[in-house]
Coordinates of C-alpha atoms in Angstrom, one line a residue:
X1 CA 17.2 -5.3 4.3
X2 CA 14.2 -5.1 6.0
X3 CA 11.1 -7.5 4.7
X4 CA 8.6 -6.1 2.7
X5 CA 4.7 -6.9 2.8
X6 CA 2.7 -5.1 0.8
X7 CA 4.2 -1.6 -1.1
X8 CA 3.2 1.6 -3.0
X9 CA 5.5 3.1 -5.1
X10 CA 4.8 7.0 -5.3
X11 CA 5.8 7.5 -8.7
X12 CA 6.2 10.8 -11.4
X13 CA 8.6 9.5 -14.1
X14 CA 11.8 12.1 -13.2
X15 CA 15.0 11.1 -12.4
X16 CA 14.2 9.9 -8.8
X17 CA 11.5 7.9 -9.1
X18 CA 12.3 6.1 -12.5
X19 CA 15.8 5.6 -10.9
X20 CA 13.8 4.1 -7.6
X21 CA 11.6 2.0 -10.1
X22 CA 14.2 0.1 -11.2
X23 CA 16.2 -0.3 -8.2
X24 CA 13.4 -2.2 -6.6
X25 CA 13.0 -4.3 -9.3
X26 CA 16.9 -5.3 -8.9
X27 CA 16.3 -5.4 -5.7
X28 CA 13.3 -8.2 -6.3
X29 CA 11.0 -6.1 -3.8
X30 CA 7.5 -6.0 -4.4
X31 CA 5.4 -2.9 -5.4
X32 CA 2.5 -1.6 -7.0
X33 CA 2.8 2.1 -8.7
X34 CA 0.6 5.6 -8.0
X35 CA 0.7 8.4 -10.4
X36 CA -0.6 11.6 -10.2
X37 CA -1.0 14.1 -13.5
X38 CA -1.2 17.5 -12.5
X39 CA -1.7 18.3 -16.2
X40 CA 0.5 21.3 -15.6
X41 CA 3.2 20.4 -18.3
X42 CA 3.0 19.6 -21.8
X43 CA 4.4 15.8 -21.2
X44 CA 2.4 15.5 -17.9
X45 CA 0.3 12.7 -20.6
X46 CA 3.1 11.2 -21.4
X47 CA 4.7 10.7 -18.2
X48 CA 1.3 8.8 -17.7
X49 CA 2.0 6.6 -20.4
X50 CA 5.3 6.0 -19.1
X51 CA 4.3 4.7 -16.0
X52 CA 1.5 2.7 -17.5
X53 CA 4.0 1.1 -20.1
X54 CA 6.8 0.4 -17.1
X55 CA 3.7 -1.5 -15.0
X56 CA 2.6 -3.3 -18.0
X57 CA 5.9 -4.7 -18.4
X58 CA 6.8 -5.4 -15.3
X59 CA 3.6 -6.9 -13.8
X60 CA 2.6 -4.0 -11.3
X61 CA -0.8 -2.3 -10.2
X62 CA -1.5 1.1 -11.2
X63 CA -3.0 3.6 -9.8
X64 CA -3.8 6.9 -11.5
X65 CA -5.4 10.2 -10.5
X66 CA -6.2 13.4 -12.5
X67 CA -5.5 16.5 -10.7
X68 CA -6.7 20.2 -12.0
X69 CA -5.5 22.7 -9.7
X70 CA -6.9 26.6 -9.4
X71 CA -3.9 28.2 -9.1
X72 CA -0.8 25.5 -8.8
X73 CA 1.1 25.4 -5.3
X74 CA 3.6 22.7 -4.0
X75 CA 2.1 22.2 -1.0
X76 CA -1.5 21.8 -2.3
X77 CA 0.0 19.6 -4.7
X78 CA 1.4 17.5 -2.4
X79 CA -1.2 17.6 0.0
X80 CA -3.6 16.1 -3.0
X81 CA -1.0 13.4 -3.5
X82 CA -0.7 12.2 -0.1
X83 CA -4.4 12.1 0.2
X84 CA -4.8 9.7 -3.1
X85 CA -1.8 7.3 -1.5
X86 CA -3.6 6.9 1.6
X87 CA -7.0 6.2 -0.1
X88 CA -5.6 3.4 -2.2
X89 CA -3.1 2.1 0.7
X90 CA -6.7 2.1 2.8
X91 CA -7.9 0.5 0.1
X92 CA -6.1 -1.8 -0.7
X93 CA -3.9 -2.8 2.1
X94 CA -0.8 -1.2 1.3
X95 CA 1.6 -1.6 4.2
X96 CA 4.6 0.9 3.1
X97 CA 4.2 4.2 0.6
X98 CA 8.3 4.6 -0.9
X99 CA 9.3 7.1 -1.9
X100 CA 12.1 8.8 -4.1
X101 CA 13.5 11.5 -1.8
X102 CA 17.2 11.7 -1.9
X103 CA 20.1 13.8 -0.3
X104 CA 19.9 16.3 -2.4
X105 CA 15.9 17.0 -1.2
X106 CA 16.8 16.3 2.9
X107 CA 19.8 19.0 2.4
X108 CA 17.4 21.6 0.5
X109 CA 15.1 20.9 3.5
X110 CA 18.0 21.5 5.9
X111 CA 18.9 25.0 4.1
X112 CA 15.4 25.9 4.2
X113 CA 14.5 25.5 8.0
X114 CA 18.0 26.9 8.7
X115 CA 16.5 30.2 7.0
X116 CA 13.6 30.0 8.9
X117 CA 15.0 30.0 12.3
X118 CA 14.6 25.8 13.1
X119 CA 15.0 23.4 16.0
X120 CA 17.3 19.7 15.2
X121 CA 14.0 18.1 14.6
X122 CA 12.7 20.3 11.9
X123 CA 16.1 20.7 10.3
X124 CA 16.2 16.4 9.5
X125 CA 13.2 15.7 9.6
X126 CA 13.1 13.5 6.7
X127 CA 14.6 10.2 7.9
X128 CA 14.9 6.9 6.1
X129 CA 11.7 5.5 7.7
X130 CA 8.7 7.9 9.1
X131 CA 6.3 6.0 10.8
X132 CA 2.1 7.2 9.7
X133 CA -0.8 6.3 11.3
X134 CA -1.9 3.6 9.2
X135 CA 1.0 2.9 7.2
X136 CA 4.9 3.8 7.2
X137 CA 6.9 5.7 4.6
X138 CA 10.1 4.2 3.3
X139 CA 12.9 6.4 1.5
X140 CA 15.7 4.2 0.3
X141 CA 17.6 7.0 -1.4
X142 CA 17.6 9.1 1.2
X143 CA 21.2 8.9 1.9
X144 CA 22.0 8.6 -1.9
X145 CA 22.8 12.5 -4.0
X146 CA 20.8 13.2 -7.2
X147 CA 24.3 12.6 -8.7
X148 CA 24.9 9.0 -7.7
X149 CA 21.1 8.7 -9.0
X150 CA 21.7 9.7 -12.4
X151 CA 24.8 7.6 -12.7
X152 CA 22.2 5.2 -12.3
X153 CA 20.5 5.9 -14.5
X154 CA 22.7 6.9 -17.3
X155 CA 24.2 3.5 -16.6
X156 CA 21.6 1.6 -17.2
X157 CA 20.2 3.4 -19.9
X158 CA 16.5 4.6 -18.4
X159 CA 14.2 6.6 -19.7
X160 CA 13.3 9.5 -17.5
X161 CA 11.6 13.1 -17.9
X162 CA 13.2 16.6 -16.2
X163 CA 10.3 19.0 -15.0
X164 CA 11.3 21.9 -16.3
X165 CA 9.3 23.8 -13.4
X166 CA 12.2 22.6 -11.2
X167 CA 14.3 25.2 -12.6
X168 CA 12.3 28.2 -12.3
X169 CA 14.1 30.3 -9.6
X170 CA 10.8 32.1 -8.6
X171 CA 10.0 29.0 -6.3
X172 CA 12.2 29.6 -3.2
X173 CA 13.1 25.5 -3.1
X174 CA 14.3 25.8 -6.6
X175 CA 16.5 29.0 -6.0
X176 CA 18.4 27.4 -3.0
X177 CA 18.9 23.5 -5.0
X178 CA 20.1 26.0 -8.0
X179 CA 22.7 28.8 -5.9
X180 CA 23.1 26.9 -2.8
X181 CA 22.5 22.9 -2.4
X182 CA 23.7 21.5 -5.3
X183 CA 26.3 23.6 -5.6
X184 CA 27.8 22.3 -2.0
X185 CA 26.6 18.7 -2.0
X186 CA 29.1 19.0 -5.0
X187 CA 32.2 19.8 -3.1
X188 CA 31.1 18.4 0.2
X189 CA 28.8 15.2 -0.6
X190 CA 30.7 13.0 2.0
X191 CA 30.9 15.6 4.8
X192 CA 26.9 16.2 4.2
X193 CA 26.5 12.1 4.8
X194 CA 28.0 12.1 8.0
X195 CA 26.6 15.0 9.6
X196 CA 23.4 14.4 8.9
X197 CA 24.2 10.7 10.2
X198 CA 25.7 11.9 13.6
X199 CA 22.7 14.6 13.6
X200 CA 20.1 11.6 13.8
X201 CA 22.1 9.9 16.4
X202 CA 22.1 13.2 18.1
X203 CA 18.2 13.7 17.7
X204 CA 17.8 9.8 19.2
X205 CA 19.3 10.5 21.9
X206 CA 17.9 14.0 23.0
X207 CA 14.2 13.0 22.1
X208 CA 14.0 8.9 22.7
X209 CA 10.6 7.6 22.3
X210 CA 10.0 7.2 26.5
X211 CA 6.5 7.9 26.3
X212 CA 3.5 5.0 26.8
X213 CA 1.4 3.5 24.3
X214 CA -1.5 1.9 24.2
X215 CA -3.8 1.9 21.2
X216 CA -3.7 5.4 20.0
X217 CA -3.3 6.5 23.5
X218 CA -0.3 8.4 24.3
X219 CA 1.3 9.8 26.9
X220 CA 4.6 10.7 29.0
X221 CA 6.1 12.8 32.1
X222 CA 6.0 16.8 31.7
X223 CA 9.6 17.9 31.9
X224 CA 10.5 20.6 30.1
X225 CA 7.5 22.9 27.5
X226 CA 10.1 22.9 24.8
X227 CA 11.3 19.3 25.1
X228 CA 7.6 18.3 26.1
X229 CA 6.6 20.0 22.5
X230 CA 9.1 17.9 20.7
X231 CA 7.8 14.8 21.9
X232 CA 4.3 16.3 20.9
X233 CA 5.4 16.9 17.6
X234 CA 6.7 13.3 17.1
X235 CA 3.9 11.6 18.1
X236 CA 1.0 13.8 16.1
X237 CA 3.8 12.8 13.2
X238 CA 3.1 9.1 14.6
X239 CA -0.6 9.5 13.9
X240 CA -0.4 11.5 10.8
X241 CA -0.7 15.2 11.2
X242 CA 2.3 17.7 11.1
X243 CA 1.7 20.4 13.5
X244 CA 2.1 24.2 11.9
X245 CA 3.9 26.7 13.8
X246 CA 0.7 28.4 14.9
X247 CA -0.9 25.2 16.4
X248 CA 2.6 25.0 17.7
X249 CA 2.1 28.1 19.5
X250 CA -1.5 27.2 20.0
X251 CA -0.2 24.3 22.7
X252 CA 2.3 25.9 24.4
X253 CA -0.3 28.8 24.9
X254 CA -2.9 26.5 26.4
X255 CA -0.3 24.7 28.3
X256 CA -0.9 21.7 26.1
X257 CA -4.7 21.4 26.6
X258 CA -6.1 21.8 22.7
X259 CA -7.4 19.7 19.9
X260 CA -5.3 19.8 16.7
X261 CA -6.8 19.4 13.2
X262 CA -10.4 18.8 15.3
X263 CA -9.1 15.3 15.1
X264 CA -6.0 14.8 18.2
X265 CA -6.9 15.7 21.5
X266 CA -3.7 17.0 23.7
X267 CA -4.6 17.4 27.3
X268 CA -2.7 17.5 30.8
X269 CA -2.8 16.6 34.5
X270 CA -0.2 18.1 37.3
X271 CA 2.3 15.6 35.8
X272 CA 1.1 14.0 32.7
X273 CA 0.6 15.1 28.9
X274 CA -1.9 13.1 27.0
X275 CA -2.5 12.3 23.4
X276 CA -5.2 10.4 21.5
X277 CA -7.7 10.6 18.7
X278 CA -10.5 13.4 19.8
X279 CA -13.6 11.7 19.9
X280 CA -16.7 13.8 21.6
X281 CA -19.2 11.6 23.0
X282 CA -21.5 11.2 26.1
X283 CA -20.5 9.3 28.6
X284 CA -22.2 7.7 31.9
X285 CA -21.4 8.9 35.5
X286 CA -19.2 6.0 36.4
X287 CA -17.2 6.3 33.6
X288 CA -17.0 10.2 34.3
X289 CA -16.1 9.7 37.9
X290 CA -13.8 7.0 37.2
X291 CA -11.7 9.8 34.7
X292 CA -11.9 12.5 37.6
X293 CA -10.2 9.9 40.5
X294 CA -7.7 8.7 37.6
X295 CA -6.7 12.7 36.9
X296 CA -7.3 11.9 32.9
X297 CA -8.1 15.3 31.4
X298 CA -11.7 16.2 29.8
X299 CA -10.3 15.8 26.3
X300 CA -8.9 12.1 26.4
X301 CA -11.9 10.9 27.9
X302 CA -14.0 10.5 24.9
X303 CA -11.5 8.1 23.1
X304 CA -11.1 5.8 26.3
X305 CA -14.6 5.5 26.6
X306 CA -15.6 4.9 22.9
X307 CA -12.6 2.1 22.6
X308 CA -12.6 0.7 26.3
X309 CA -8.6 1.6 26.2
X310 CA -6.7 1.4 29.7
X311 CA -5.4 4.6 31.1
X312 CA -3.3 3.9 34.1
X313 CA 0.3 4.8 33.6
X314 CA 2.1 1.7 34.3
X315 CA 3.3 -0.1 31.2

């Protein structure tokens, strides 16, 4: 088991998370708890109270946040979310964000990309640790089916709520966990396990982490465009930002010379692909003519210069 600092429970009061609530408290690990009401059910209030009453009772930190959306949609709900964890882990100093995603959520996932047409990074991309820019993410039940979770908790005898939204077939997640997912995770749990396991090992080995690293400066050997996108991919995940298809698209096209978000800066020499914070700022001659003999590309330039970072390729 690996040592824990300083931890944020992301928390909601369904099976998952309750489940994960008290399995880091047998566990003796140390955590704090953020809840967000979306006010979208009738015991979205109560699930508050929940939380508030579990944080009471065990000692914890709580952290709650309101949330009225327009016109509800998972991703802006999510998006929300992840932007309340970050403010209190900045904060606060939160080291690690945990959350409840199981095997039941990485093999929806799986089904999902599949339909979409996916590479083997996008179709497991939800691994047990997932490293952020400021703080990692930590998914202990990742490995673990919604069925060995409410064993759990049916064991034990914990309070939990069901949101009934999950069931609403309208929502293309909730119409392959109903007809496809949980119906095979059901007869093939065990077989599920270990391909996803021998998929990681798989991904490891086809995309190991060979690039350099210094500060938030990356950068590695061109090879191939698709295996140099990859990479790309894994280390904007690195510093927080997940790439859409088009800004996908968007690199390849400029033959990985873009900025992504208005915040990462990808740029290339002859032989080299670069990656760093974008920062635009002026910068004296030397410094300019310095860049030009080193072959560092126009967009990397500002982030070396405003945080004196090294660029030369040996490690």
């Amino acid at each position: 088991m690996a040592k824990f600092v300083n931890n944020l429970l992301a928390f909601s009061g369904g099976v998952d998370s309750s489940a994960l609530f008290f399995w880091l408290v047998e566990k003796n690990i140390p955590f704090d708890v953020a809840i967000v009401n979306y006010h979208t059910r009738p015991t979205s209030d109560e699930e508050v109270k929940y939380a508030k009453s579990l944080a009471e009772k065990y000692n914890k930190r709580i952290y709650i946040k309101d949330c009225f959306l327009d016109k509800f949609s998972e991703k802006e709900a999510r998006d929300f979310r992840y932007k309340f964890f970050e403010e209190i882990i900045k904060k606060h100093g939160y080291n690690t964000l945990i959350t409840a995603h199981q095997l039941n959520d990485r093999f929806e996932w799986f089904l999902m990309q599949l339909g979409k047409g996916a590479g083997l990074k996008e179709l497991i991309a939800m691994g047990e640790w997932e490293e952020r820019d400021f703080y990692k993410i930590y998914r202990p039940f990742y490995n673990i089916s919604r069925r060995q979770i409410v064993s759990f908790l049916n064991e034990r005898g914990i309070k939990y709520y069901i949101d009934e939204s999950n069931f609403d077939k309208k929502y293309k997640r909730n119409l392959i966990r109903h007809e496809f997912a949980n119906k095979f995770l059901d007869l093939f749990e065990n077989g599920v396990k270990k391909s996803f396991e021998y998929l990681e090992k798989d991904l490891n080995l086809l995309f190991q982490k060979d690039w350099i690293k210094r500060e938030k400066l990356y950068f590695f050997k061109k090879s191939h465009p698709e295996i140099d996108l990859k990479k790309t991919d894994l280390i904007l995940k690195e510093l927080g930002v997940i790439m859409t298809k088009p800004q996908r698209d968007e690199v390849i096209k400029t033959n990985f010379s873009c900025v992504i978000q208005g915040k990462i800066a990808i740029d290339s020499n002859e032989n080299t692909i670069f990656i760093a914070p974008y920062i635009k700022t002026a910068m004296d001659k030397k410094f300019k003519e310095q860049m030009r003999k080193e072959k560092i590309p126009p967009k990397i330039r500002g982030y070396l210069y405003k945080y004196k970072v090294k660029s030369g390729e040996k490690k």
